[in-house]
CSV table of C-alpha atoms in Angstrom, one decimal:
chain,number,residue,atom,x,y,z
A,1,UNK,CA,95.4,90.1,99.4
A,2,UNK,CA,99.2,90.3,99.5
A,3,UNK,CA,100.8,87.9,97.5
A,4,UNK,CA,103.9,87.3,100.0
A,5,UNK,CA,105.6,84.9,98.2
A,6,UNK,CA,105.5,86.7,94.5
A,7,UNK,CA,107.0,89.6,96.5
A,8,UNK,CA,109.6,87.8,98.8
A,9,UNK,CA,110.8,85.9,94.5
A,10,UNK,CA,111.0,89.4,93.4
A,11,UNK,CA,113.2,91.0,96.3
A,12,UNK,CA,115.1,87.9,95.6
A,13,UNK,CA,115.4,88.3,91.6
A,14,UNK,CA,116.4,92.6,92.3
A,15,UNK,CA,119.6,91.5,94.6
A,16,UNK,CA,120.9,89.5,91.8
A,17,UNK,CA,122.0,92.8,90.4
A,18,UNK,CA,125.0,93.3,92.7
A,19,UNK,CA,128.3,93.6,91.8
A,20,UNK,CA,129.0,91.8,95.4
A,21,UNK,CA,128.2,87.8,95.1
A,22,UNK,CA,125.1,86.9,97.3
A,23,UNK,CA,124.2,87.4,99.9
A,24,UNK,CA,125.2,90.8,99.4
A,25,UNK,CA,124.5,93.6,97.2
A,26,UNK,CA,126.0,96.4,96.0
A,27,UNK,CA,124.2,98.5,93.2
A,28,UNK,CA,126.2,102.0,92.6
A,29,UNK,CA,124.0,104.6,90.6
A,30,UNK,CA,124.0,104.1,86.9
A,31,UNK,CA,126.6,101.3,87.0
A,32,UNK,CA,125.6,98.0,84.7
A,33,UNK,CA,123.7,96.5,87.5
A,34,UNK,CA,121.8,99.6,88.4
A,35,UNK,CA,120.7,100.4,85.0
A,36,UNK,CA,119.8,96.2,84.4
A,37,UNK,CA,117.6,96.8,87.9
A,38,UNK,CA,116.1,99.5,86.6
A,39,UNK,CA,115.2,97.9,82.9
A,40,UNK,CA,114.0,94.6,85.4
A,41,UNK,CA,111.9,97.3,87.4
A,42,UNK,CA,110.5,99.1,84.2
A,43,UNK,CA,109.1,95.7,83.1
A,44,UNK,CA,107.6,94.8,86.2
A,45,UNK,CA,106.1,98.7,86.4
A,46,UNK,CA,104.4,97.4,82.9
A,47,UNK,CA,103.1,94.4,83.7
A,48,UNK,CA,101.3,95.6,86.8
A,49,UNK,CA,99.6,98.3,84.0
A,50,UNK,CA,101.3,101.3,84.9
A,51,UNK,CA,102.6,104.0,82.5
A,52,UNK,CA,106.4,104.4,83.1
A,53,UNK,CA,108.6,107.8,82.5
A,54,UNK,CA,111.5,109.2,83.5
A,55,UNK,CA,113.5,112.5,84.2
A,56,UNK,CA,116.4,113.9,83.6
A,57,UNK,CA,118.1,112.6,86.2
A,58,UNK,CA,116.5,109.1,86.3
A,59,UNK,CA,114.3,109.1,88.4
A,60,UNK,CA,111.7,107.1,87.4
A,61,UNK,CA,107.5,107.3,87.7
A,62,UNK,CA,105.0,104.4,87.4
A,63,UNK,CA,101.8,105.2,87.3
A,64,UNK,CA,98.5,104.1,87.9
A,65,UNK,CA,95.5,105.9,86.3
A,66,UNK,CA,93.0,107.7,88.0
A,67,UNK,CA,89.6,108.1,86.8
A,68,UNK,CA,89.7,112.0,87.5
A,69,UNK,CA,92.7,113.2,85.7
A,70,UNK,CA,92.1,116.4,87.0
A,71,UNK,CA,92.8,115.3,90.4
A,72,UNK,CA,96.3,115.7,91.7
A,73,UNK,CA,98.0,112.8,92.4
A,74,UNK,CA,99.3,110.5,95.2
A,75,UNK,CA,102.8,109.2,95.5
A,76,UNK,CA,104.9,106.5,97.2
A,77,UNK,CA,108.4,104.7,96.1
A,78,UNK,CA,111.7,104.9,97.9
A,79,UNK,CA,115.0,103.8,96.5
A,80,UNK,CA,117.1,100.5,94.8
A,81,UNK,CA,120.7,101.8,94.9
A,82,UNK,CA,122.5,100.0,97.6
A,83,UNK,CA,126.2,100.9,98.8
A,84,UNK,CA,128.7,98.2,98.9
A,85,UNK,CA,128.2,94.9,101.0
A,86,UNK,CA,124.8,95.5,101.5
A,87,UNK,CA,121.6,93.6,101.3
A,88,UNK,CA,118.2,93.5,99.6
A,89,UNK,CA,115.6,95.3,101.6
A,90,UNK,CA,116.8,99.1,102.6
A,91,UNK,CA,114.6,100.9,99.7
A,92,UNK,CA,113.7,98.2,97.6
A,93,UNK,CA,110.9,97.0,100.0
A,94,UNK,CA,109.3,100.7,99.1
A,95,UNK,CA,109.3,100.5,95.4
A,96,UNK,CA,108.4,96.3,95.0
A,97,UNK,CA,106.2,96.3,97.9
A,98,UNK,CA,104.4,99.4,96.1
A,99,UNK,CA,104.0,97.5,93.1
A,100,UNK,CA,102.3,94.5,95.3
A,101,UNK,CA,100.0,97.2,97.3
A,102,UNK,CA,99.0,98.1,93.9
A,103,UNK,CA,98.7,94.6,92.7
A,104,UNK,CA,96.4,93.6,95.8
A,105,UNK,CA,94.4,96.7,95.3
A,106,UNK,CA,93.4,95.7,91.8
A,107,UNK,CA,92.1,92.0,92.3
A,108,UNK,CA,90.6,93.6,94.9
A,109,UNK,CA,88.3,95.4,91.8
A,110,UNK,CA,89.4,98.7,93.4
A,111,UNK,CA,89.1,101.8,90.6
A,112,UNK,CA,91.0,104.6,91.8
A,113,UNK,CA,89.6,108.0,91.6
A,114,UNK,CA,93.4,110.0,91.3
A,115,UNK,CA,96.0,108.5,89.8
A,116,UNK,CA,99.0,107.0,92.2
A,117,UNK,CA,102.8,107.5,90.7
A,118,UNK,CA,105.1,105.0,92.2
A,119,UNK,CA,108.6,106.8,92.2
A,120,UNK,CA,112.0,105.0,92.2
A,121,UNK,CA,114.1,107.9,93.2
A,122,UNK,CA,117.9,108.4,91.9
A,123,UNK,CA,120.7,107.7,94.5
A,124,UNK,CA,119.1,107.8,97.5
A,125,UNK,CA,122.2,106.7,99.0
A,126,UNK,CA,126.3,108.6,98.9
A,127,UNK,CA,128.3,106.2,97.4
A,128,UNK,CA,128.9,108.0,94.1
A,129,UNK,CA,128.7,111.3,94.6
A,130,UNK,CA,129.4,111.5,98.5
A,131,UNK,CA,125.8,113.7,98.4
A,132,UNK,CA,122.6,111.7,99.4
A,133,UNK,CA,118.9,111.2,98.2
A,134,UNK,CA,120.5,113.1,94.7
A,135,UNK,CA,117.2,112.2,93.0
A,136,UNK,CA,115.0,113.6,95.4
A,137,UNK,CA,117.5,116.7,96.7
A,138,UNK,CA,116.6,117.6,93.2
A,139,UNK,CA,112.8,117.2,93.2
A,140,UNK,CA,112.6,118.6,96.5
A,141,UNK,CA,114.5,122.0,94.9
A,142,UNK,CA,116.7,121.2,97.4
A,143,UNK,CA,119.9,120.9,95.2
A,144,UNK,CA,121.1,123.6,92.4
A,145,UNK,CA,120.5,121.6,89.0
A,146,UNK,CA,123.8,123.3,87.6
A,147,UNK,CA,125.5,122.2,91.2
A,148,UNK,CA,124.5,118.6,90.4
A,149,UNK,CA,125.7,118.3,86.5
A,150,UNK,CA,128.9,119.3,87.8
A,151,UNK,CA,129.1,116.7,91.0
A,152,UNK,CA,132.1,114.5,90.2
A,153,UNK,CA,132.9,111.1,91.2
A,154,UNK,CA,136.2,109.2,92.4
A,155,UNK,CA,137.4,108.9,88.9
A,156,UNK,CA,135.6,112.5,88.3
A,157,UNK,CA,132.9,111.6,85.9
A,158,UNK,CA,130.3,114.1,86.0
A,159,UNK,CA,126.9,113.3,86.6
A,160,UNK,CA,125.8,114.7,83.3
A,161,UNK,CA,128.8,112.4,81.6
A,162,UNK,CA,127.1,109.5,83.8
A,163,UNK,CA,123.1,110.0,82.9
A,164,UNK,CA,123.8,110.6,79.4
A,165,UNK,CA,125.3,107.4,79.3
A,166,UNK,CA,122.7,105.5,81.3
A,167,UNK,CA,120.1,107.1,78.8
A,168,UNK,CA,118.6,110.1,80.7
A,169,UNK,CA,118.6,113.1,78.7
A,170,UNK,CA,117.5,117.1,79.1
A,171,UNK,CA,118.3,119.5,81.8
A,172,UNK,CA,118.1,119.1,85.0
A,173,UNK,CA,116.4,122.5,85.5
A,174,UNK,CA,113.4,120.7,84.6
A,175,UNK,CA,113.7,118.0,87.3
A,176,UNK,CA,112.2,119.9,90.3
A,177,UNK,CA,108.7,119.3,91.1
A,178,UNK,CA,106.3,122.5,92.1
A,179,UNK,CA,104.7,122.9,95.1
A,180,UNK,CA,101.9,120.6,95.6
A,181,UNK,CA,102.4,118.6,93.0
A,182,UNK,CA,101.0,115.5,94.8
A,183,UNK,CA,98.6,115.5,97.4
A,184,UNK,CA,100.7,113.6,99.8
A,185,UNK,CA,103.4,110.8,99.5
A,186,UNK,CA,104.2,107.9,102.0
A,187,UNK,CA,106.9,105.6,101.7
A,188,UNK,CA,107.8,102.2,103.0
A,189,UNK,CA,111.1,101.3,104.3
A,190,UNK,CA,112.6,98.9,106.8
A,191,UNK,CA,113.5,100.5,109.8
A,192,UNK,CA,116.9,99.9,110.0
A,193,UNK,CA,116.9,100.1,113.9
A,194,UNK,CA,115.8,97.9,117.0
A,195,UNK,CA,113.3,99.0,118.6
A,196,UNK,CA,110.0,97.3,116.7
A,197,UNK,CA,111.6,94.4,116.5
A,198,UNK,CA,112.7,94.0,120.7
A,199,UNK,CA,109.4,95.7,121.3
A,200,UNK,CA,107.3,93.5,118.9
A,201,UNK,CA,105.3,96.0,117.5
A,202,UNK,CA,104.0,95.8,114.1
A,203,UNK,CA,103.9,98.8,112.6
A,204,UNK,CA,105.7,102.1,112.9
A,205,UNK,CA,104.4,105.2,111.8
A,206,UNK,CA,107.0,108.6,111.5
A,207,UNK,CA,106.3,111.3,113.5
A,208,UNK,CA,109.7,113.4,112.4
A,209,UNK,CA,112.4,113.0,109.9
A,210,UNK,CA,116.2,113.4,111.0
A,211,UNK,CA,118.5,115.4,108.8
A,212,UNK,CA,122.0,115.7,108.8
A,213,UNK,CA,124.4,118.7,108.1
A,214,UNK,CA,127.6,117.2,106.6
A,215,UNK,CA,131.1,118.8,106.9
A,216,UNK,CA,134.5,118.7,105.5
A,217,UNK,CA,137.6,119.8,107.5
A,218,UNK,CA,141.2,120.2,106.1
A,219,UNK,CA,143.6,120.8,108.7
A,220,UNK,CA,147.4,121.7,107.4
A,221,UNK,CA,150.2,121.6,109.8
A,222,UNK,CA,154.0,120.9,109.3
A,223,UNK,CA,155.5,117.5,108.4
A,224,UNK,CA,158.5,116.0,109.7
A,225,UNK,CA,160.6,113.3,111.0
A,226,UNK,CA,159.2,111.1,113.8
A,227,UNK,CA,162.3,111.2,115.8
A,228,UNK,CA,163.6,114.6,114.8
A,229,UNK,CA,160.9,117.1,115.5
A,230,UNK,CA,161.2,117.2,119.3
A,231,UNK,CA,157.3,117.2,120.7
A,232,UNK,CA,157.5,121.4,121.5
A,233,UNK,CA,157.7,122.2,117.8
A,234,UNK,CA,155.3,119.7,116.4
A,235,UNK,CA,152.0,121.3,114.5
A,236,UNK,CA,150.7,117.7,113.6
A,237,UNK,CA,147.7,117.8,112.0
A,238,UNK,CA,146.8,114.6,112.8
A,239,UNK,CA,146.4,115.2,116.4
A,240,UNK,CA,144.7,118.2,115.7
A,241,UNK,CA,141.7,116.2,113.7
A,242,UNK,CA,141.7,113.7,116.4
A,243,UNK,CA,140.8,116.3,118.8
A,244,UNK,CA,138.2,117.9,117.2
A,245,UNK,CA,136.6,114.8,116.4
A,246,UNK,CA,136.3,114.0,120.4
A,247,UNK,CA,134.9,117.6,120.0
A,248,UNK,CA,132.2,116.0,117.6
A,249,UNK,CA,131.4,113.3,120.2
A,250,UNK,CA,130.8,115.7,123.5
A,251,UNK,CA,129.0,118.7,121.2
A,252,UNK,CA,126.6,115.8,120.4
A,253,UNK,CA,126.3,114.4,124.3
A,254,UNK,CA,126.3,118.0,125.7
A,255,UNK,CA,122.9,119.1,123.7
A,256,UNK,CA,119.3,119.4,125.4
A,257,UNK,CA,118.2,116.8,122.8
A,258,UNK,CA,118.2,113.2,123.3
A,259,UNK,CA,118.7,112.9,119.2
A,260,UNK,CA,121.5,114.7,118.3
A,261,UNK,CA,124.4,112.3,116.9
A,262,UNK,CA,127.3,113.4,115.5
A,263,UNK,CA,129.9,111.1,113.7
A,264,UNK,CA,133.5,111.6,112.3
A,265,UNK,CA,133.5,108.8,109.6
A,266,UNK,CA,136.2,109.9,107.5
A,267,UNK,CA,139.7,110.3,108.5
A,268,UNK,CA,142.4,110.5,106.1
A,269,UNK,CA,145.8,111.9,107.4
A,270,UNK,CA,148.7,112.7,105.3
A,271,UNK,CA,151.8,111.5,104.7
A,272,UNK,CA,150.5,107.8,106.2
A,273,UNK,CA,153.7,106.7,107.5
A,274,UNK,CA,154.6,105.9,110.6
A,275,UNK,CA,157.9,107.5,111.2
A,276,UNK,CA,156.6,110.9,109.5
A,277,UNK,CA,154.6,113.8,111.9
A,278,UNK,CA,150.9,114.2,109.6
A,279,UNK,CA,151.3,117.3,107.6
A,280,UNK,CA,147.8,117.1,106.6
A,281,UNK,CA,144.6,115.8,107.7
A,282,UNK,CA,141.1,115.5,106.5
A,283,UNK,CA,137.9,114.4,108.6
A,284,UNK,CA,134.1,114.3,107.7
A,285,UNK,CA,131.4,114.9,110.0
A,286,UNK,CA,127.9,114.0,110.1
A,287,UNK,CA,125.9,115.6,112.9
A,288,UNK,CA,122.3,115.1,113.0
A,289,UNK,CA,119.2,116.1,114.9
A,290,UNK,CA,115.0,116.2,114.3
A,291,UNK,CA,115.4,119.9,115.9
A,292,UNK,CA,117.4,122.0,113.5
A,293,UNK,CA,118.1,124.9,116.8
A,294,UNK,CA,120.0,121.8,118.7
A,295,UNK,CA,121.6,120.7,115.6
A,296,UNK,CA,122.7,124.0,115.1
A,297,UNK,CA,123.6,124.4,118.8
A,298,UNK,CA,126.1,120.9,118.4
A,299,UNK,CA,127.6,122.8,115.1
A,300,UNK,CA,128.7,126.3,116.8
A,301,UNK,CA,130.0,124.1,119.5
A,302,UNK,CA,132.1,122.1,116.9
A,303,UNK,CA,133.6,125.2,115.4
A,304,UNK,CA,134.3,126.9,118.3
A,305,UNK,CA,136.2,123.9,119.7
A,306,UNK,CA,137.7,123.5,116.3
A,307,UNK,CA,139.2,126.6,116.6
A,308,UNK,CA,140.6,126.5,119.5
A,309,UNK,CA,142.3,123.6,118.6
A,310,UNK,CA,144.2,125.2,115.5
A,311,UNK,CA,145.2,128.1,117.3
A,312,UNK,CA,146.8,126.2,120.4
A,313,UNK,CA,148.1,123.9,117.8
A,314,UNK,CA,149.7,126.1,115.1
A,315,UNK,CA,148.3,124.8,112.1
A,316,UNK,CA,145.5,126.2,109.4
A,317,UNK,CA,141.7,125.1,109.4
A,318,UNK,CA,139.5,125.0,105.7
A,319,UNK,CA,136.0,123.9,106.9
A,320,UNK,CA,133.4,123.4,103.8
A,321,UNK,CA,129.8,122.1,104.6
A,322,UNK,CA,128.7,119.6,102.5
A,323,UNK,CA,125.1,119.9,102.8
A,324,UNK,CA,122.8,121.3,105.4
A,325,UNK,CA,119.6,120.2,105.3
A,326,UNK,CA,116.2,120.8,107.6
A,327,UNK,CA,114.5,118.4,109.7
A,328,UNK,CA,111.0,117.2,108.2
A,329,UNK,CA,107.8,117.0,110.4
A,330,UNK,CA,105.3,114.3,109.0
A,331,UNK,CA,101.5,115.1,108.0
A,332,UNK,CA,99.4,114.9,111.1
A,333,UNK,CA,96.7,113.4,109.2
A,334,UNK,CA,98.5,110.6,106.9
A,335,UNK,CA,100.5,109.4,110.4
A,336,UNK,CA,97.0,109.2,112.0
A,337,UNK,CA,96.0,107.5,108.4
A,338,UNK,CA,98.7,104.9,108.9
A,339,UNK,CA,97.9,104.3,113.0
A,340,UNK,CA,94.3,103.6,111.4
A,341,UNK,CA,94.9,101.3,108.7
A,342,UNK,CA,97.3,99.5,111.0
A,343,UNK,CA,94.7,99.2,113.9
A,344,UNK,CA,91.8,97.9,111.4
A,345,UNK,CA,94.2,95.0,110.4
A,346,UNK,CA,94.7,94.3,114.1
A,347,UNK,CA,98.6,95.4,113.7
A,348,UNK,CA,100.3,97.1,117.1
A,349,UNK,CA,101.5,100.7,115.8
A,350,UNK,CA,104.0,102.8,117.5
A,351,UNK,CA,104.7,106.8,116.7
A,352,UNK,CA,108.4,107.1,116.0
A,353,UNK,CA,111.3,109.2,115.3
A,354,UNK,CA,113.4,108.3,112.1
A,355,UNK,CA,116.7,109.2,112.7
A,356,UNK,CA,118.2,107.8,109.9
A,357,UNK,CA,117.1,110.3,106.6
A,358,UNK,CA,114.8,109.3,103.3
A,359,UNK,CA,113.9,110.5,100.2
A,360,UNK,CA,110.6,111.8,102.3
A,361,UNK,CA,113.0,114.4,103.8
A,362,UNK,CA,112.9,115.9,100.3
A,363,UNK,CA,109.5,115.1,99.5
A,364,UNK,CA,108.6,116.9,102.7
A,365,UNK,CA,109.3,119.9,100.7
A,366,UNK,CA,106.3,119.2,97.7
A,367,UNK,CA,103.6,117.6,99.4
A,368,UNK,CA,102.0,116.0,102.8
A,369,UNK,CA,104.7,113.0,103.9
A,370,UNK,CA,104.7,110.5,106.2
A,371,UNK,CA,106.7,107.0,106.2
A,372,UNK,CA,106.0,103.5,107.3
A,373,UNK,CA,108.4,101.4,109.5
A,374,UNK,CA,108.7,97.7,109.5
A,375,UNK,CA,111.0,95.6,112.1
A,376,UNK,CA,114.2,94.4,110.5
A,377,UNK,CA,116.0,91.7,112.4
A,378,UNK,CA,118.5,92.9,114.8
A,379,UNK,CA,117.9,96.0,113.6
A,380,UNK,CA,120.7,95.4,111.2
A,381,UNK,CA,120.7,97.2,107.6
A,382,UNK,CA,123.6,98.0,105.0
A,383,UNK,CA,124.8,94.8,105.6
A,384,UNK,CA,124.4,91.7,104.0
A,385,UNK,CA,122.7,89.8,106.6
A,386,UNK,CA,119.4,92.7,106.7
A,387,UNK,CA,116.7,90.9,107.1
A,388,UNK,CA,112.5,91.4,107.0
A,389,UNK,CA,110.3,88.3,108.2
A,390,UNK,CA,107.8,87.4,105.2
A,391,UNK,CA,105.4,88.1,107.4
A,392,UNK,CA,106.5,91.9,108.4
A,393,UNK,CA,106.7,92.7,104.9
A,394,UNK,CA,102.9,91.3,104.4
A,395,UNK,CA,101.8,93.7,106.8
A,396,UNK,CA,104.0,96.6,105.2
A,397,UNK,CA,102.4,96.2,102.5
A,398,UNK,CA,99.1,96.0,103.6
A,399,UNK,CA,98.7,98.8,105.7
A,400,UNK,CA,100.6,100.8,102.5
A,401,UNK,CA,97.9,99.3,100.4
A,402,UNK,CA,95.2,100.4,103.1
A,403,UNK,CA,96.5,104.1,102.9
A,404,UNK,CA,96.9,104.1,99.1
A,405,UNK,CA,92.7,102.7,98.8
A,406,UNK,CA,91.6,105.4,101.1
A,407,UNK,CA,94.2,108.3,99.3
A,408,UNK,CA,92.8,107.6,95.8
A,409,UNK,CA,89.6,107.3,96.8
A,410,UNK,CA,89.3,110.8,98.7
């Protein structure tokens, strides 16, 4: 039995550490009211009799006891950080609503065989680093652990400096989990999109798992006077960004995949005045796909275009790719797991694609994953008006409850 309204208080009690006033939340890795979440969470972790640790890195692990210890384990969790302005359900609905699956499985007089580790991962989201899902990247072996103790924030504070601080000692070289180390891992999450919501389906269980390649250009052309340089002589950066971010838009139309997206959400140009030609731009690009050979199609169609543009242009290109990262496919047998524990509650179920990444991305890597979808209003998320009905979260929980029972028990 899901107790709704002890979960619904304690979603409540997490978004009160924001730097942001309500409704909103903003909870930037290993800031005051990250590391106060996490103390709040290590509490709650206790006093639903789980055995909390922790890595180098911060990630943390609750777990419940198997009777087998010989077993390997089962995992869920998801993330707490939240960027700025945003609100209270992206990733915390995964790590409170695993506590309550747990919860409901023990008044239930349920004895689990394996144990179950519920794992609040580090940084799922950019904002400090400008690299996501930092916690799992690194679990997932995904990330060099000497190429993370030297990431460096806006006021370039390392993120050794920065875990040391918040407590979390050792090297990160020992963060990485091996190959198989669970037997599978699901995770909850809102699903920060429309279509179960305006399609009034219940559940949705992830078939595939976007991933994005992320690059940085620097484009350097020649300053000048506004009214001065005559329009034949200009090399303006500026204009050459602009163009190769419309290349961005029609590589991403112009692929054989429905889900390639590609996005130019940083532009920065240089000197910022507007009587001065730009001397000097810089863009970021996400471009993403569930099929790495169209991704990768969309990216060589970027650079070429890219290059053309400089060259007709007469200024210098510096591309750097920020991360690259493979699409995950989701375990047959736990999405067919979810569809079942979904139908036996009498919830509608719909296969999906998440196009938005998750720690599972990286978990993909270690074990058997799969996710679970629940309708947010609007589809709206990173926002503070991202909402989950009481009731959607109920059944969230349940059916990650159901999946957990059956897990430990095999």
């Amino acid at each position: 039995m899901i107790d709704i309204d002890r979960l619904t208080a304690e979603i409540e009690t997490l978004s009160e550490f924001s730097s942001y006033p309500s409704p909103a939340v903003t909870r930037v890795l290993f800031s005051k009211e990250d590391c106060d979440a996490r103390d709040w969470l290590a509490r709650m972790f206790a006093d639903a009799g789980l055995a909390v640790r922790s890595d180098a890195v911060g990630n943390l692990f609750a777990r419940w006891a198997g009777r087998d210890v010989t077993r390997v384990p089962f995992a869920t969790g998801s993330h707490i950080d939240a960027i700025p302005n945003a609100g209270k359900y992206d990733g915390v609905i995964g790590v409170v609503g695993a506590v309550e699956a747990v919860r409901a499985l023990q008044v239930k007089g349920f004895q689990p065989e394996r144990s179950l580790d519920i794992i609040l991962f580090t940084a799922e989201e950019p904002t400090r680093f400008g690299l996501g899902c930092l916690g799992s990247r690194l679990l997932g072996g995904a990330l060099d652990p000497a190429v993370a103790a030297a990431l460096e924030d806006a006021e370039q504070n390392t993120l050794d400096a920065l875990r040391a601080r918040a407590g979390f000692s050792g090297p990160l070289s020992g963060v990485p989990l091996r190959q198989g180390a669970y037997s599978g891992f699901v995770e909850l999450h809102i699903e920060q999109g429309p279509l179960l919501e305006r399609d009034q389906i219940d559940i949705g269980a992830m078939e595939k798992i976007a991933a994005p390649a992320a690059f940085r250009i620097t484009i350097t052309g020649e300053g000048g006077h506004a009214g001065a340089v005559l329009m034949p002589d200009r090399h303006d950066a500026g204009l050459a960004a602009a163009e190769i971010a419309l290349a961005v838009e029609r590589a991403a139309f112009e692929t054989s995949s429905p889900d390639t997206v590609g996005t130019t959400g940083v532009f920065l140009i240089e000197p910022g005045a507007i009587n001065s030609v730009p001397c000097r731009a810089v863009i970021e690009i996400d471009l993403r796909d569930t099929d790495l050979a169209t991704r990768s199609q969309a990216e060589i169609a970027i650079r070429e275009a890219a290059d053309a543009v400089v060259a007709r242009r007469g200024v210098s290109m510096e591309w750097a790719t920020i991360n690259s990262d493979p699409p995950a496919i989701c375990a047959p047998e736990l999405v067919e797991r979810i569809e079942s524990a979904a139908k036996d509650r009498g919830f509608s179920s719909r296969r999906m694609i998440s196009r938005a990444y998750h720690d599972s991305l990286f978990m993909a890597r270690v074990c058997p994953t799969a996710m679970i979808f629940v309708p947010c209003r609007n589809g709206w998320s990173h926002r503070p008006d991202e909402y989950v009905s009481p009731e959607a979260l109920a059944r969230g929980v349940a059916v990650l409850a159901d999946v957990i029972e059956v897990q430990l028990g095999a």
